[in-house]
Structures are given as C-alpha cells and as structure tokens.
Amino acid sequence: MRVTLERSHLLKSLTHVHRVVERRNTIPILSNVLIRTRDGGLQLKATDLDLEALEAVPAMVERPGATTVPAHMFYDIVRKLPDGAQVSLETSGDGGTLAIQSGRSRFSLQMLPESDFPDITVGELSHRFDIKARDLRRLIDKTQFAISNEEIRYYLNGIFLHTVDTPNGRRFRAVATDGHRLARADVPAPAGSEGMPGIIVPRKTVGEIQRLLDEPDADVVVELSEAKIRIATGDVVLTSKLIDGTFPDYGRVIPQGNDKELKVDRAEFAEAVDRVSTISSERGRAVKLTLADGKMTLTVVNPDSGSATEELVVDYEDDPLDIGFNARYLLDITGQLTTETAVFRLADPGSPTLVQDADDGETLYVLMPMRV
C-alpha cells in the first residue's frame, strides 16, 4: 500500500476514530486502527467490539492495500506534524511496518495484519430515518448529564430513545436518569421513526455521536434495531451495540400534582448556589432553600468548616417551604436551562421537584430532594 493525503484530512478522521480505541487492551488488534484503500481514497476504522467508527478520507492512492497500526500512536504522530503538510503512508514489502513520511519527518510503526481486525456484525436494522444534526444534538445535550454511572443498574448507563404520542403530535424523546435526577427532552419525530423499538444508547456511544454533530444543518441517517444502532453523517459511520435491558417507567416519577410554583432568575440562582456551596463538603453537598413571602434564602451548613447563607428575591406566593437539594445537581440542571427565568414546581420537602424553562414545554427535569 502507498497513499498520499493532506495532514488535515487524516487528522480530522483519526480524531473521530481513535477515541473509540481503549488505551488498555488485552487483545492487541483492538489497540489498532484499520487503514485500507477503497473507492479511490482511504478508509479508517476502529472498534472496541461494542462500538465501531468508520470514516472515509480523500487520498491519492498509488498502490492499494490494507493494514492496521497502533491507533493512539498514529494519531499523536499526525497531530504533531505541521499544518498543511502532505503525509505519505507506505507498507513495507515484508508486511512488518508502516512508513509514515511528511517533509523531513519519518516514522515507522509496527503493523498487525488486516485479517485479524474484527468486524461488528450488524444484522438487519429494522428502522431507518433522517434527522437534522441540531435535533439529535439537542436531545443529547439536554439529557446526557443525567446518565448514571452505577454498574448494578446498568440499564441506566445510557440515554433512552423512543417515540411517544403527545397532545402536540408524535415526538422523538430522550430520557436519562441516575435515580436522583431525571432529564427528558423532545423533538418532532422524524418520518420513519414511528414504531421503532425503545432503545438505550450507551454512554460512550452517546459521547461519540455528540462529537460528530458539529454542523447543525447536517443530515444524519439513523438506522436501528433492538440490538444495534448505526449513525451516518458526512463521511463518518458509527455502529454500536445497545444496552440489553429495560428502561424503567420514567413517567411514574414525573410529578403531576406539584402546586407550589417558584420563578427565579436562572443566572442569579445558579451563581448563588455556586457561592454558598463553597462551604459544603464533598460528602454532603446539600443546600437548603427556604421559601416565603417572595424571598428565597439559600443555606449551607458544614460542621467541619462553617456555614453560608444568601437571599434572593423570587416570585413565590405559596405556603412557606424548606427543601434541600444536592448543589451540584441544581447547577447541572440550571446549566441546561436557556431562558432568563427558571420555573420550579414543588410539592413538599420529601417529594420530587419539577424544573423547566419558563417557555419550553419540550424539556423538563425532575430532581429528588435531600434531607437538610
């Protein structure tokens, strides 16, 4: 194999595919990226056996072929080459090394044979639809922070994607929860998504999809079944296994009867929470909100270091209420809100609270209180 291509093209593709490769692997071939000529260009592929990234790169092919080399080392080499450089890739006659040449720089990487590289068997993908990158990015951005890290309830380690019928029509919905907070976001359901199975997309796959969606107007092709999902945009194709589990009935934890409404300036509230939580310990990050007569008092008490309070003027006309929340969770949620006013719908100190933007009915957050 001998090919020549632009450093910028190669780096962009390696940036996408090398992230799939785990830095520690017991199977040597999984540390490598597959490089092969195809359709007059170059194709790069990497996998961890659960997620596979494939990208086509424009290149001048002088001699076709294929091989695999260590992904992270190859990426680091290309990253450190100067902007605008031309990169030449050539395999040795004995099949042992790949020569990388750019200007006066020369590198030689050990290869493993292409035949050893695994391929994720996709099988039949039952549903296919197109969606704008901005819509898919919105679903991920609004819910990703609530994905659980808990290994026991593995079915919470991703985003639940499904379609639902609402009074506003059919919606494509994303939900994530870690048991302490829940995030739900909707966009109009794309044609072809009706009847799709509810799927749980793993955290790592969610992150890789998110990084690909940098052009809001780009078209994204989604193909899926109950076991796998494939995302294609531009020259990149991601294929991933899905989490084999049942996502809980999240509708049961979304409060319906919360009749105490609090409206507060989102930025002021977030800044106040951040300030008073400086006192809190890592173990107990509770901040108490005391609501009464159009005023909110935020209080944090840390027996080891001291206390902090701050008052805010708010729109609250219901019965006085003391309720506690994890400060970091409050900041995570307010960080997702986009309007000037945040709306909290509360019931009592022991019940879940609903949080939304003042004028956004497509996104909501549920937050469990803490004892304070």
mmCIF file of C-alpha atoms in Angstrom:
data_model
loop_
_atom_site.group_PDB
_atom_site.id
_atom_site.type_symbol
_atom_site.label_atom_id
_atom_site.label_comp_id
_atom_site.label_asym_id
_atom_site.label_seq_id
_atom_site.Cartn_x
_atom_site.Cartn_y
_atom_site.Cartn_z
ATOM 1 C CA MET A 1 0.000 0.000 0.000
ATOM 2 C CA ARG A 2 1.163 3.504 -0.807
ATOM 3 C CA VAL A 3 -1.037 6.599 -0.411
ATOM 4 C CA THR A 4 -0.537 10.353 -0.042
ATOM 5 C CA LEU A 5 -3.013 12.690 1.631
ATOM 6 C CA GLU A 6 -3.448 16.019 3.402
ATOM 7 C CA ARG A 7 -2.440 16.030 7.060
ATOM 8 C CA SER A 8 -5.612 17.985 7.980
ATOM 9 C CA HIS A 9 -7.897 15.359 6.398
ATOM 10 C CA LEU A 10 -6.073 12.498 8.070
ATOM 11 C CA LEU A 11 -6.039 14.229 11.461
ATOM 12 C CA LYS A 12 -9.767 15.008 11.354
ATOM 13 C CA SER A 13 -10.610 11.374 10.667
ATOM 14 C CA LEU A 14 -8.168 9.998 13.218
ATOM 15 C CA THR A 15 -9.629 12.380 15.791
ATOM 16 C CA HIS A 16 -13.010 10.712 15.269
ATOM 17 C CA VAL A 17 -11.952 7.067 15.113
ATOM 18 C CA HIS A 18 -9.078 6.847 17.608
ATOM 19 C CA ARG A 19 -11.341 7.797 20.536
ATOM 20 C CA VAL A 20 -13.161 4.501 20.155
ATOM 21 C CA VAL A 21 -9.960 2.602 20.968
ATOM 22 C CA GLU A 22 -9.430 1.857 24.654
ATOM 23 C CA ARG A 23 -5.930 2.732 25.852
ATOM 24 C CA ARG A 24 -5.581 -0.584 27.682
ATOM 25 C CA ASN A 25 -6.401 -3.682 25.719
ATOM 26 C CA THR A 26 -5.775 -7.344 26.408
ATOM 27 C CA ILE A 27 -6.378 -8.076 22.707
ATOM 28 C CA PRO A 28 -3.576 -6.383 20.713
ATOM 29 C CA ILE A 29 -5.565 -5.887 17.490
ATOM 30 C CA LEU A 30 -8.141 -3.775 19.368
ATOM 31 C CA SER A 31 -5.402 -1.195 20.036
ATOM 32 C CA ASN A 32 -5.035 -0.681 16.296
ATOM 33 C CA VAL A 33 -6.814 1.314 13.629
ATOM 34 C CA LEU A 34 -7.546 -0.370 10.300
ATOM 35 C CA ILE A 35 -6.261 1.568 7.277
ATOM 36 C CA ARG A 36 -7.356 0.448 3.829
ATOM 37 C CA THR A 37 -7.754 1.916 0.379
ATOM 38 C CA ARG A 38 -11.269 1.992 -1.010
ATOM 39 C CA ASP A 39 -13.111 3.900 -3.759
ATOM 40 C CA GLY A 40 -10.041 5.905 -4.693
ATOM 41 C CA GLY A 41 -9.429 7.100 -1.156
ATOM 42 C CA LEU A 42 -8.543 5.877 2.318
ATOM 43 C CA GLN A 43 -10.822 4.335 4.923
ATOM 44 C CA LEU A 44 -10.078 4.301 8.662
ATOM 45 C CA LYS A 45 -11.845 2.013 11.111
ATOM 46 C CA ALA A 46 -11.564 1.379 14.862
ATOM 47 C CA THR A 47 -13.575 -0.712 17.305
ATOM 48 C CA ASP A 48 -13.783 -1.865 20.922
ATOM 49 C CA LEU A 49 -16.183 -4.707 19.918
ATOM 50 C CA ASP A 50 -19.165 -2.704 21.219
ATOM 51 C CA LEU A 51 -18.679 0.468 19.175
ATOM 52 C CA GLU A 52 -17.211 0.831 15.697
ATOM 53 C CA ALA A 53 -16.198 4.062 13.922
ATOM 54 C CA LEU A 54 -15.621 4.164 10.179
ATOM 55 C CA GLU A 55 -14.574 7.223 8.166
ATOM 56 C CA ALA A 56 -13.568 7.831 4.555
ATOM 57 C CA VAL A 57 -10.702 10.216 3.770
ATOM 58 C CA PRO A 58 -9.765 11.705 0.388
ATOM 59 C CA ALA A 59 -6.322 10.451 -0.674
ATOM 60 C CA MET A 60 -4.167 9.809 -3.726
ATOM 61 C CA VAL A 61 -3.785 6.049 -3.979
ATOM 62 C CA GLU A 62 -0.620 4.906 -5.740
ATOM 63 C CA ARG A 63 -0.810 1.301 -4.607
ATOM 64 C CA PRO A 64 -3.921 -0.196 -2.923
ATOM 65 C CA GLY A 65 -3.729 -2.249 0.227
ATOM 66 C CA ALA A 66 -4.706 -2.517 3.889
ATOM 67 C CA THR A 67 -3.074 -2.856 7.302
ATOM 68 C CA THR A 68 -3.507 -1.943 10.972
ATOM 69 C CA VAL A 69 -1.279 0.181 13.242
ATOM 70 C CA PRO A 70 -1.491 1.398 16.873
ATOM 71 C CA ALA A 71 -4.313 3.966 16.869
ATOM 72 C CA HIS A 72 -3.210 6.384 19.591
ATOM 73 C CA MET A 73 0.411 6.486 18.462
ATOM 74 C CA PHE A 74 -0.637 7.053 14.843
ATOM 75 C CA TYR A 75 -2.941 9.868 15.973
ATOM 76 C CA ASP A 76 -0.198 11.507 18.076
ATOM 77 C CA ILE A 77 2.251 11.402 15.154
ATOM 78 C CA VAL A 78 -0.182 13.036 12.726
ATOM 79 C CA ARG A 79 -1.285 15.586 15.345
ATOM 80 C CA LYS A 80 2.297 16.783 15.789
ATOM 81 C CA LEU A 81 3.004 17.220 12.079
ATOM 82 C CA PRO A 82 2.894 20.819 10.784
ATOM 83 C CA ASP A 83 -0.290 22.327 9.334
ATOM 84 C CA GLY A 84 -0.617 21.993 5.586
ATOM 85 C CA ALA A 85 1.758 19.049 5.396
ATOM 86 C CA GLN A 86 1.393 16.161 2.965
ATOM 87 C CA VAL A 87 1.573 12.711 4.553
ATOM 88 C CA SER A 88 2.766 9.594 2.770
ATOM 89 C CA LEU A 89 1.858 6.127 4.075
ATOM 90 C CA GLU A 90 3.621 3.056 2.712
ATOM 91 C CA THR A 91 3.718 -0.542 3.899
ATOM 92 C CA SER A 92 6.974 -2.447 3.778
ATOM 93 C CA GLY A 93 7.439 -5.393 1.476
ATOM 94 C CA ASP A 94 7.641 -7.875 4.370
ATOM 95 C CA GLY A 95 4.391 -6.571 5.853
ATOM 96 C CA GLY A 96 6.059 -5.704 9.167
ATOM 97 C CA THR A 97 5.977 -1.902 9.317
ATOM 98 C CA LEU A 98 4.110 1.144 8.014
ATOM 99 C CA ALA A 99 6.355 4.017 6.937
ATOM 100 C CA ILE A 100 4.947 7.490 7.612
ATOM 101 C CA GLN A 101 6.708 10.346 5.860
ATOM 102 C CA SER A 102 5.980 14.068 5.922
ATOM 103 C CA GLY A 103 8.654 16.554 4.843
ATOM 104 C CA ARG A 104 11.805 15.646 6.752
ATOM 105 C CA SER A 105 9.928 13.580 9.351
ATOM 106 C CA ARG A 106 9.912 9.807 9.059
ATOM 107 C CA PHE A 107 8.236 7.280 11.328
ATOM 108 C CA SER A 108 7.899 3.525 11.245
ATOM 109 C CA LEU A 109 5.046 1.737 13.050
ATOM 110 C CA GLN A 110 4.646 -1.957 13.705
ATOM 111 C CA MET A 111 1.679 -3.475 11.885
ATOM 112 C CA LEU A 112 -0.755 -6.286 12.557
ATOM 113 C CA PRO A 113 -2.495 -7.963 9.612
ATOM 114 C CA GLU A 114 -5.834 -6.667 8.342
ATOM 115 C CA SER A 115 -7.256 -10.188 8.517
ATOM 116 C CA ASP A 116 -7.045 -10.096 12.344
ATOM 117 C CA PHE A 117 -9.228 -6.971 12.602
ATOM 118 C CA PRO A 118 -12.738 -7.732 13.944
ATOM 119 C CA ASP A 119 -15.954 -6.624 12.277
ATOM 120 C CA ILE A 120 -19.153 -5.847 14.176
ATOM 121 C CA THR A 121 -21.902 -7.963 12.625
ATOM 122 C CA VAL A 122 -24.851 -5.626 12.297
ATOM 123 C CA GLY A 123 -27.639 -7.910 11.121
ATOM 124 C CA GLU A 124 -30.911 -6.425 9.953
ATOM 125 C CA LEU A 125 -31.630 -2.859 11.052
ATOM 126 C CA SER A 126 -35.419 -2.604 11.149
ATOM 127 C CA HIS A 127 -35.877 1.180 11.165
ATOM 128 C CA ARG A 128 -34.250 3.977 9.205
ATOM 129 C CA PHE A 129 -34.877 7.717 9.321
ATOM 130 C CA ASP A 130 -33.183 11.063 8.705
ATOM 131 C CA ILE A 131 -32.876 13.695 11.406
ATOM 132 C CA LYS A 132 -31.182 17.089 11.496
ATOM 133 C CA ALA A 133 -27.957 17.207 13.489
ATOM 134 C CA ARG A 134 -29.321 20.069 15.613
ATOM 135 C CA ASP A 135 -32.291 17.956 16.763
ATOM 136 C CA LEU A 136 -30.221 14.912 17.675
ATOM 137 C CA ARG A 137 -27.634 17.150 19.349
ATOM 138 C CA ARG A 138 -30.376 18.848 21.378
ATOM 139 C CA LEU A 139 -31.652 15.506 22.697
ATOM 140 C CA ILE A 140 -28.155 14.510 23.780
ATOM 141 C CA ASP A 141 -27.086 17.881 25.192
ATOM 142 C CA LYS A 142 -30.213 18.225 27.328
ATOM 143 C CA THR A 143 -30.079 14.745 28.878
ATOM 144 C CA GLN A 144 -26.517 13.419 28.838
ATOM 145 C CA PHE A 145 -25.543 14.824 32.255
ATOM 146 C CA ALA A 146 -28.161 12.652 33.996
ATOM 147 C CA ILE A 147 -26.784 9.315 32.735
ATOM 148 C CA SER A 148 -25.989 7.013 35.652
ATOM 149 C CA ASN A 149 -22.523 5.641 36.452
ATOM 150 C CA GLU A 150 -23.945 2.868 38.614
ATOM 151 C CA GLU A 151 -22.840 -0.563 37.441
ATOM 152 C CA ILE A 152 -25.601 -2.553 39.165
ATOM 153 C CA ARG A 153 -28.424 -0.756 37.357
ATOM 154 C CA TYR A 154 -26.590 -0.974 34.050
ATOM 155 C CA TYR A 155 -29.766 -0.153 32.107
ATOM 156 C CA LEU A 156 -29.423 3.445 33.348
ATOM 157 C CA ASN A 157 -25.937 3.797 31.807
ATOM 158 C CA GLY A 158 -27.235 5.433 28.649
ATOM 159 C CA ILE A 159 -29.941 7.546 27.024
ATOM 160 C CA PHE A 160 -33.356 6.002 26.349
ATOM 161 C CA LEU A 161 -34.539 6.963 22.845
ATOM 162 C CA HIS A 162 -38.125 6.282 21.767
ATOM 163 C CA THR A 163 -41.159 7.871 20.145
ATOM 164 C CA VAL A 164 -44.294 8.972 22.004
ATOM 165 C CA ASP A 165 -47.652 10.445 21.051
ATOM 166 C CA THR A 166 -48.372 13.724 22.834
ATOM 167 C CA PRO A 167 -51.076 16.422 22.534
ATOM 168 C CA ASN A 168 -48.578 18.263 20.314
ATOM 169 C CA GLY A 169 -48.158 15.294 17.978
ATOM 170 C CA ARG A 170 -45.642 12.481 17.794
ATOM 171 C CA ARG A 171 -42.317 13.230 19.458
ATOM 172 C CA PHE A 172 -38.859 11.672 19.363
ATOM 173 C CA ARG A 173 -37.839 11.591 23.015
ATOM 174 C CA ALA A 174 -34.638 11.159 25.015
ATOM 175 C CA VAL A 175 -34.642 10.318 28.731
ATOM 176 C CA ALA A 176 -31.764 9.794 31.151
ATOM 177 C CA THR A 177 -31.774 9.294 34.910
ATOM 178 C CA ASP A 178 -29.444 8.222 37.700
ATOM 179 C CA GLY A 179 -32.183 7.809 40.292
ATOM 180 C CA HIS A 180 -31.505 11.246 41.825
ATOM 181 C CA ARG A 181 -32.411 13.406 38.828
ATOM 182 C CA LEU A 182 -34.151 12.826 35.530
ATOM 183 C CA ALA A 183 -33.834 14.701 32.236
ATOM 184 C CA ARG A 184 -36.371 14.465 29.398
ATOM 185 C CA ALA A 185 -36.200 16.210 26.027
ATOM 186 C CA ASP A 186 -38.402 16.024 22.906
ATOM 187 C CA VAL A 187 -38.112 16.985 19.249
ATOM 188 C CA PRO A 188 -40.649 16.364 16.461
ATOM 189 C CA ALA A 189 -40.498 12.703 15.444
ATOM 190 C CA PRO A 190 -38.789 12.256 12.050
ATOM 191 C CA ALA A 191 -40.585 10.332 9.311
ATOM 192 C CA GLY A 192 -39.680 6.653 9.556
ATOM 193 C CA SER A 193 -39.244 6.598 13.319
ATOM 194 C CA GLU A 194 -42.814 5.507 14.039
ATOM 195 C CA GLY A 195 -42.978 2.025 15.513
ATOM 196 C CA MET A 196 -39.270 1.981 16.397
ATOM 197 C CA PRO A 197 -38.329 -0.017 19.488
ATOM 198 C CA GLY A 198 -37.309 1.915 22.582
ATOM 199 C CA ILE A 199 -33.501 1.679 22.742
ATOM 200 C CA ILE A 200 -30.835 2.503 25.330
ATOM 201 C CA VAL A 201 -27.738 4.046 23.731
ATOM 202 C CA PRO A 202 -24.612 3.504 25.888
ATOM 203 C CA ARG A 203 -22.781 6.454 27.442
ATOM 204 C CA LYS A 204 -19.630 6.038 25.310
ATOM 205 C CA THR A 205 -21.651 5.908 22.097
ATOM 206 C CA VAL A 206 -23.653 8.964 23.163
ATOM 207 C CA GLY A 207 -20.416 10.913 23.637
ATOM 208 C CA GLU A 208 -19.048 9.908 20.232
ATOM 209 C CA ILE A 209 -22.304 10.806 18.471
ATOM 210 C CA GLN A 210 -22.317 14.171 20.223
ATOM 211 C CA ARG A 211 -18.819 14.988 18.945
ATOM 212 C CA LEU A 212 -19.828 14.299 15.352
ATOM 213 C CA LEU A 213 -22.786 16.686 15.363
ATOM 214 C CA ASP A 214 -20.883 19.945 14.929
ATOM 215 C CA GLU A 215 -22.801 21.171 11.856
ATOM 216 C CA PRO A 216 -26.397 21.981 12.904
ATOM 217 C CA ASP A 217 -27.859 21.754 9.394
ATOM 218 C CA ALA A 218 -26.203 18.450 8.527
ATOM 219 C CA ASP A 219 -28.423 15.459 7.789
ATOM 220 C CA VAL A 220 -27.928 12.426 9.991
ATOM 221 C CA VAL A 221 -29.072 8.972 8.917
ATOM 222 C CA VAL A 222 -30.143 6.767 11.819
ATOM 223 C CA GLU A 223 -30.624 3.011 11.390
ATOM 224 C CA LEU A 224 -31.510 0.832 14.340
ATOM 225 C CA SER A 225 -32.852 -2.439 15.623
ATOM 226 C CA GLU A 226 -33.444 -3.750 19.140
ATOM 227 C CA ALA A 227 -29.757 -4.676 19.416
ATOM 228 C CA LYS A 228 -27.769 -2.113 17.394
ATOM 229 C CA ILE A 229 -27.743 1.464 16.123
ATOM 230 C CA ARG A 230 -25.900 2.975 13.180
ATOM 231 C CA ILE A 231 -25.371 6.733 12.780
ATOM 232 C CA ALA A 232 -24.075 8.163 9.499
ATOM 233 C CA THR A 233 -23.243 11.818 8.852
ATOM 234 C CA GLY A 234 -20.866 13.136 6.225
ATOM 235 C CA ASP A 235 -18.064 10.594 5.758
ATOM 236 C CA VAL A 236 -18.420 9.064 9.231
ATOM 237 C CA VAL A 237 -20.374 5.947 10.193
ATOM 238 C CA LEU A 238 -20.748 4.882 13.847
ATOM 239 C CA THR A 239 -22.121 1.437 14.639
ATOM 240 C CA SER A 240 -22.836 0.434 18.220
ATOM 241 C CA LYS A 241 -24.383 -2.277 20.292
ATOM 242 C CA LEU A 242 -27.227 -1.129 22.529
ATOM 243 C CA ILE A 243 -27.704 -1.779 26.234
ATOM 244 C CA ASP A 244 -29.660 -5.005 26.624
ATOM 245 C CA GLY A 245 -32.087 -4.064 29.371
ATOM 246 C CA THR A 246 -35.433 -2.473 30.160
ATOM 247 C CA PHE A 247 -35.506 1.224 30.935
ATOM 248 C CA PRO A 248 -37.774 1.963 33.928
ATOM 249 C CA ASP A 249 -41.212 3.552 33.568
ATOM 250 C CA TYR A 250 -39.951 7.093 33.973
ATOM 251 C CA GLY A 251 -43.477 8.551 33.719
ATOM 252 C CA ARG A 252 -44.192 7.359 37.251
ATOM 253 C CA VAL A 253 -41.555 9.653 38.774
ATOM 254 C CA ILE A 254 -42.567 12.803 36.899
ATOM 255 C CA PRO A 255 -44.737 14.720 39.393
ATOM 256 C CA GLN A 256 -48.197 15.724 38.191
ATOM 257 C CA GLY A 257 -49.654 17.498 41.226
ATOM 258 C CA ASN A 258 -46.915 19.902 42.281
ATOM 259 C CA ASP A 259 -48.931 23.049 43.013
ATOM 260 C CA LYS A 260 -46.290 25.365 44.516
ATOM 261 C CA GLU A 261 -44.670 27.453 41.773
ATOM 262 C CA LEU A 262 -41.354 29.227 42.168
ATOM 263 C CA LYS A 263 -39.931 31.519 39.496
ATOM 264 C CA VAL A 264 -36.358 32.722 39.869
ATOM 265 C CA ASP A 265 -33.752 34.433 37.723
ATOM 266 C CA ARG A 266 -31.756 31.473 36.408
ATOM 267 C CA ALA A 267 -28.336 33.130 36.355
ATOM 268 C CA GLU A 268 -28.690 34.738 39.797
ATOM 269 C CA PHE A 269 -29.881 31.469 41.285
ATOM 270 C CA ALA A 270 -27.038 29.438 39.787
ATOM 271 C CA GLU A 271 -24.451 31.949 40.984
ATOM 272 C CA ALA A 272 -25.925 31.955 44.491
ATOM 273 C CA VAL A 273 -25.958 28.145 44.672
ATOM 274 C CA ASP A 274 -22.354 28.070 43.483
ATOM 275 C CA ARG A 275 -21.281 30.618 46.103
ATOM 276 C CA VAL A 276 -22.926 29.062 49.149
ATOM 277 C CA SER A 277 -21.895 25.522 48.144
ATOM 278 C CA THR A 278 -18.254 26.582 48.519
ATOM 279 C CA ILE A 279 -18.707 25.785 52.220
ATOM 280 C CA SER A 280 -20.143 22.299 51.633
ATOM 281 C CA SER A 281 -18.174 19.101 51.996
ATOM 282 C CA GLU A 282 -17.775 16.542 49.223
ATOM 283 C CA ARG A 283 -19.823 14.053 51.233
ATOM 284 C CA GLY A 284 -22.763 16.331 51.916
ATOM 285 C CA ARG A 285 -23.386 18.864 49.178
ATOM 286 C CA ALA A 286 -26.876 19.788 50.385
ATOM 287 C CA VAL A 287 -28.149 23.333 50.041
ATOM 288 C CA LYS A 288 -31.363 24.271 51.840
ATOM 289 C CA LEU A 289 -33.857 26.556 50.106
ATOM 290 C CA THR A 290 -36.203 28.433 52.452
ATOM 291 C CA LEU A 291 -39.135 29.948 50.560
ATOM 292 C CA ALA A 292 -41.535 32.551 51.961
ATOM 293 C CA ASP A 293 -43.074 35.913 51.007
ATOM 294 C CA GLY A 294 -41.308 36.421 47.681
ATOM 295 C CA LYS A 295 -37.911 35.592 49.155
ATOM 296 C CA MET A 296 -35.559 32.625 48.942
ATOM 297 C CA THR A 297 -32.818 32.006 51.488
ATOM 298 C CA LEU A 298 -30.091 29.552 50.489
ATOM 299 C CA THR A 299 -28.256 27.945 53.393
ATOM 300 C CA VAL A 300 -25.332 25.538 53.597
ATOM 301 C CA VAL A 301 -24.016 24.244 56.918
ATOM 302 C CA ASN A 302 -20.802 22.260 57.177
ATOM 303 C CA PRO A 303 -19.990 21.195 60.751
ATOM 304 C CA ASP A 304 -16.287 20.955 59.853
ATOM 305 C CA SER A 305 -15.805 24.361 58.268
ATOM 306 C CA GLY A 306 -18.709 26.773 58.777
ATOM 307 C CA SER A 307 -21.883 27.985 57.120
ATOM 308 C CA ALA A 308 -23.112 30.235 54.316
ATOM 309 C CA THR A 309 -26.404 31.984 53.518
ATOM 310 C CA GLU A 310 -27.643 34.160 50.676
ATOM 311 C CA GLU A 311 -31.004 35.764 49.939
ATOM 312 C CA LEU A 312 -32.705 36.181 46.578
ATOM 313 C CA VAL A 313 -35.880 37.976 45.556
ATOM 314 C CA VAL A 314 -38.133 35.445 43.808
ATOM 315 C CA ASP A 315 -41.665 35.017 42.538
ATOM 316 C CA TYR A 316 -43.248 32.706 45.134
ATOM 317 C CA GLU A 317 -46.669 33.213 46.695
ATOM 318 C CA ASP A 318 -47.468 29.812 48.236
ATOM 319 C CA ASP A 319 -47.075 28.422 51.755
ATOM 320 C CA PRO A 320 -43.603 28.687 53.326
ATOM 321 C CA LEU A 321 -41.400 25.728 52.441
ATOM 322 C CA ASP A 322 -37.961 24.386 53.419
ATOM 323 C CA ILE A 323 -36.453 21.927 50.952
ATOM 324 C CA GLY A 324 -32.934 20.661 50.320
ATOM 325 C CA PHE A 325 -31.151 19.666 47.115
ATOM 326 C CA ASN A 326 -27.732 18.482 46.063
ATOM 327 C CA ALA A 327 -25.940 21.668 44.968
ATOM 328 C CA ARG A 328 -24.135 20.008 42.072
ATOM 329 C CA TYR A 329 -27.397 18.591 40.708
ATOM 330 C CA LEU A 330 -29.003 22.037 40.908
ATOM 331 C CA LEU A 331 -26.099 23.524 38.974
ATOM 332 C CA ASP A 332 -26.217 20.735 36.366
ATOM 333 C CA ILE A 333 -29.898 21.375 35.704
ATOM 334 C CA THR A 334 -29.750 25.174 35.693
ATOM 335 C CA GLY A 335 -26.819 24.841 33.296
ATOM 336 C CA GLN A 336 -29.170 23.165 30.808
ATOM 337 C CA LEU A 337 -31.838 25.859 31.034
ATOM 338 C CA THR A 338 -31.736 28.601 28.406
ATOM 339 C CA THR A 339 -34.330 31.231 29.369
ATOM 340 C CA GLU A 340 -33.780 34.010 31.916
ATOM 341 C CA THR A 341 -36.378 32.554 34.280
ATOM 342 C CA ALA A 342 -36.248 29.076 35.812
ATOM 343 C CA VAL A 343 -39.545 27.572 36.965
ATOM 344 C CA PHE A 344 -39.645 25.150 39.921
ATOM 345 C CA ARG A 345 -42.857 23.264 40.675
ATOM 346 C CA LEU A 346 -42.749 21.908 44.234
ATOM 347 C CA ALA A 347 -44.975 19.819 46.494
ATOM 348 C CA ASP A 348 -43.325 19.184 49.881
ATOM 349 C CA PRO A 349 -39.815 18.614 51.302
ATOM 350 C CA GLY A 350 -39.907 14.879 50.549
ATOM 351 C CA SER A 351 -41.333 14.838 47.034
ATOM 352 C CA PRO A 352 -39.680 15.244 43.608
ATOM 353 C CA THR A 353 -39.480 18.758 42.177
ATOM 354 C CA LEU A 354 -40.102 19.629 38.531
ATOM 355 C CA VAL A 355 -37.770 22.163 36.868
ATOM 356 C CA GLN A 356 -38.288 23.785 33.457
ATOM 357 C CA ASP A 357 -37.506 26.826 31.382
ATOM 358 C CA ALA A 358 -40.245 29.446 31.538
ATOM 359 C CA ASP A 359 -41.366 28.851 27.945
ATOM 360 C CA ASP A 360 -40.081 25.401 26.982
ATOM 361 C CA GLY A 361 -42.611 22.588 27.117
ATOM 362 C CA GLU A 362 -40.304 20.196 25.232
ATOM 363 C CA THR A 363 -37.762 19.743 28.032
ATOM 364 C CA LEU A 364 -38.193 19.011 31.719
ATOM 365 C CA TYR A 365 -36.085 17.947 34.674
ATOM 366 C CA VAL A 366 -37.034 16.101 37.854
ATOM 367 C CA LEU A 367 -34.904 16.449 40.976
ATOM 368 C CA MET A 368 -35.179 14.402 44.156
ATOM 369 C CA PRO A 369 -34.779 16.410 47.386
ATOM 370 C CA MET A 370 -32.257 15.780 50.165
ATOM 371 C CA ARG A 371 -32.775 15.839 53.894
ATOM 372 C CA VAL A 372 -31.349 19.007 55.443
#
